[in-house]
XYZ file of C-alpha atoms in Angstrom:
227
model
C -21.836 26.136 -49.841
C -18.055 25.734 -49.578
C -15.748 28.660 -50.191
C -12.687 28.334 -52.366
C -9.690 29.513 -50.361
C -6.251 30.404 -51.645
C -3.862 27.561 -50.741
C -1.172 28.179 -48.120
C 2.119 28.587 -49.976
C 4.769 26.473 -48.222
C 8.560 26.292 -48.636
C 10.398 23.231 -47.246
C 13.981 23.703 -45.990
C 16.103 20.747 -44.852
C 19.558 19.538 -45.826
C 18.418 15.885 -45.853
C 16.729 15.037 -49.180
C 14.903 12.114 -47.561
C 13.391 14.410 -44.921
C 12.332 16.871 -47.634
C 10.776 14.046 -49.637
C 8.867 12.854 -46.565
C 7.643 16.353 -45.790
C 6.609 16.898 -49.409
C 4.646 13.657 -49.386
C 3.058 14.553 -46.064
C 2.104 18.098 -47.063
C 1.135 17.200 -50.608
C -1.904 15.367 -49.313
C -3.404 18.544 -47.834
C -5.699 20.266 -50.331
C -5.195 23.688 -48.739
C -1.368 23.601 -48.854
C 0.751 24.195 -51.963
C 4.471 23.379 -51.836
C 6.159 26.166 -53.803
C 9.742 25.013 -53.377
C 12.378 22.999 -51.514
C 15.762 24.199 -50.262
C 18.792 22.340 -48.900
C 20.162 25.189 -46.742
C 19.409 28.676 -45.488
C 21.080 30.473 -48.385
C 19.005 28.576 -50.922
C 15.917 29.234 -48.796
C 16.489 32.996 -48.928
C 16.809 32.911 -52.698
C 13.658 30.807 -53.077
C 11.626 33.032 -50.759
C 12.359 35.959 -53.053
C 11.146 34.005 -56.074
C 8.245 31.957 -54.697
C 6.882 34.266 -51.929
C 5.711 31.533 -49.526
C 3.307 32.189 -46.661
C 5.094 29.702 -44.391
C 8.629 28.270 -44.304
C 9.203 24.925 -42.576
C 12.842 25.362 -41.539
C 15.365 22.809 -40.295
C 17.516 24.383 -37.574
C 20.805 22.547 -38.251
C 22.128 22.807 -41.799
C 25.521 23.421 -43.414
C 26.510 26.707 -45.103
C 23.685 28.886 -43.699
C 21.849 27.319 -40.749
C 18.176 27.654 -39.873
C 18.713 30.256 -37.153
C 20.601 32.625 -39.447
C 18.083 32.081 -42.242
C 15.165 32.754 -39.870
C 16.738 36.023 -38.714
C 17.273 37.143 -42.312
C 13.827 36.085 -43.538
C 11.990 37.748 -40.643
C 13.844 41.005 -41.384
C 12.395 41.131 -44.912
C 9.528 43.480 -45.740
C 7.614 40.509 -47.165
C 8.618 38.179 -44.329
C 7.004 34.730 -44.381
C 6.034 32.960 -41.170
C 8.687 30.458 -40.052
C 8.151 27.157 -38.260
C 11.369 25.576 -37.005
C 11.990 21.828 -37.375
C 14.065 20.251 -34.621
C 14.857 16.963 -32.915
C 15.035 18.439 -29.408
C 12.302 19.846 -27.138
C 14.571 22.256 -25.271
C 17.269 23.662 -27.495
C 19.132 26.963 -27.371
C 19.085 27.288 -31.168
C 15.297 26.879 -31.213
C 14.900 29.498 -28.501
C 17.093 31.919 -30.447
C 14.994 31.295 -33.569
C 11.832 32.111 -31.596
C 13.425 35.328 -30.344
C 14.281 36.126 -33.976
C 10.616 35.866 -34.958
C 9.829 32.214 -35.695
C 6.174 31.517 -34.915
C 6.905 28.180 -33.265
C 8.551 24.836 -33.736
C 7.658 21.219 -34.377
C 9.671 18.109 -33.631
C 10.750 15.995 -36.570
C 9.041 12.956 -35.065
C 5.717 14.802 -34.752
C 2.806 13.069 -36.470
C 2.022 14.203 -40.054
C -1.400 15.520 -39.020
C 0.157 17.724 -36.310
C 2.755 19.169 -38.679
C 0.037 19.982 -41.235
C -2.018 21.565 -38.440
C 1.000 23.625 -37.332
C 1.426 25.044 -40.852
C -2.278 25.929 -41.003
C -2.228 27.603 -37.603
C 0.862 29.669 -38.335
C -0.616 30.759 -41.676
C -3.678 31.929 -39.709
C -1.494 33.974 -37.357
C -1.489 31.586 -34.394
C 1.662 30.440 -32.570
C 2.425 26.711 -32.453
C 3.817 26.369 -28.952
C 1.942 24.868 -26.044
C 2.341 26.704 -22.716
C 4.156 23.663 -21.266
C 6.699 23.565 -24.088
C 7.152 27.342 -23.895
C 7.924 27.125 -20.168
C 10.361 24.254 -20.788
C 12.200 26.280 -23.404
C 12.329 29.381 -21.252
C 13.592 27.459 -18.232
C 16.292 26.084 -20.502
C 17.233 29.663 -21.396
C 17.805 30.716 -17.784
C 21.532 31.117 -17.324
C 24.397 33.472 -16.782
C 22.858 36.305 -18.802
C 19.538 36.136 -16.929
C 20.051 39.281 -14.815
C 20.968 41.567 -17.703
C 18.224 40.051 -19.861
C 15.667 40.704 -17.102
C 16.745 44.336 -16.789
C 16.461 44.863 -20.552
C 13.057 43.164 -20.668
C 11.682 45.233 -17.789
C 12.911 48.414 -19.439
C 11.126 47.512 -22.679
C 7.887 46.714 -20.842
C 7.717 50.231 -19.400
C 6.261 51.197 -22.805
C 3.050 49.349 -21.865
C 0.210 50.693 -19.753
C -1.140 48.614 -16.855
C -3.876 46.923 -18.905
C -1.499 46.017 -21.716
C 0.904 44.616 -19.158
C -1.864 42.373 -17.748
C -2.650 41.118 -21.255
C 1.053 40.502 -21.935
C 1.310 38.341 -18.802
C -1.809 36.393 -19.828
C -0.351 35.816 -23.301
C 2.859 34.678 -21.612
C 0.897 32.070 -19.689
C -0.345 30.667 -22.984
C -3.963 31.745 -22.585
C -6.191 32.092 -25.651
C -7.965 35.394 -26.329
C -11.314 34.080 -25.085
C -9.820 33.021 -21.743
C -7.968 36.336 -21.379
C -11.216 38.182 -22.060
C -12.982 36.210 -19.317
C -10.197 36.582 -16.770
C -9.702 40.316 -17.358
C -13.377 41.193 -17.876
C -13.107 42.534 -21.406
C -14.339 41.550 -24.848
C -12.343 39.316 -27.175
C -12.133 42.229 -29.624
C -10.570 44.387 -26.904
C -8.043 41.659 -26.106
C -7.075 41.491 -29.791
C -6.654 45.271 -29.836
C -4.415 45.141 -26.767
C -2.302 42.351 -28.286
C -1.894 44.355 -31.504
C -0.827 47.424 -29.507
C 1.654 45.378 -27.455
C 3.230 43.984 -30.630
C 3.468 47.465 -32.137
C 4.814 49.200 -29.005
C 7.453 46.545 -28.361
C 8.291 45.966 -32.035
C 7.542 42.245 -31.766
C 6.378 39.812 -34.437
C 4.048 37.465 -32.589
C 2.607 36.182 -29.304
C 5.550 33.836 -28.747
C 7.856 36.837 -28.478
C 5.452 38.510 -26.025
C 5.642 35.365 -23.871
C 9.433 35.282 -24.022
C 9.688 38.947 -23.036
C 7.239 38.517 -20.137
C 9.278 35.552 -18.934
C 12.561 37.434 -19.253
C 11.096 40.260 -17.179
C 10.188 37.827 -14.396
C 6.444 38.354 -14.792
C 5.590 34.659 -15.100
C 7.316 33.404 -11.980
C 4.972 31.077 -10.121
C 2.803 30.912 -13.270
C -0.440 31.801 -11.679
C 0.447 34.094 -8.790
């Protein structure tokens, strides 16, 4: 017996009407996704989110008037914040990294296959990040720069809120490990891992696992990536 599930409500945001049309065509073929609106810039996206209440926003990063980064920051600050997936043409991009720090759940490249973009929307709607560990490391290496020392000090100060076990889980999340693998490596149940992740998010006032990974990296906990 198949269960009838509520479709994922999706808002498309891109200043190029041809890109929006392509995305609409691509997403329209998925039975479990409902496109509730299209916006040409971040300002229009904010207005549409208030009216259509999407679960996920597929957000172009470079747009006139209000860009994707600013729109992501504003949307994630809302009480009814939707999940945001950033659309970009570059793997390692400072704007993308800033959007992830602002609460975006991940990003997809504009030349990604239709099936992968649909899968990304489904995963984000289910509460999963859409960044592979390799891409996450590439982005974070790109972020290393002049502000690294002060960023590391701030990150380490924030992590003092965690106990030793939570810190171990945070490092494992930073390495891109799934809950089942973390449970095996740290000799705990998957349910306990989920509880630790929830506590980490609450204690550090973070939105998702991507932000845990970024903070662990900033604090220097992932150097060597595997001891």
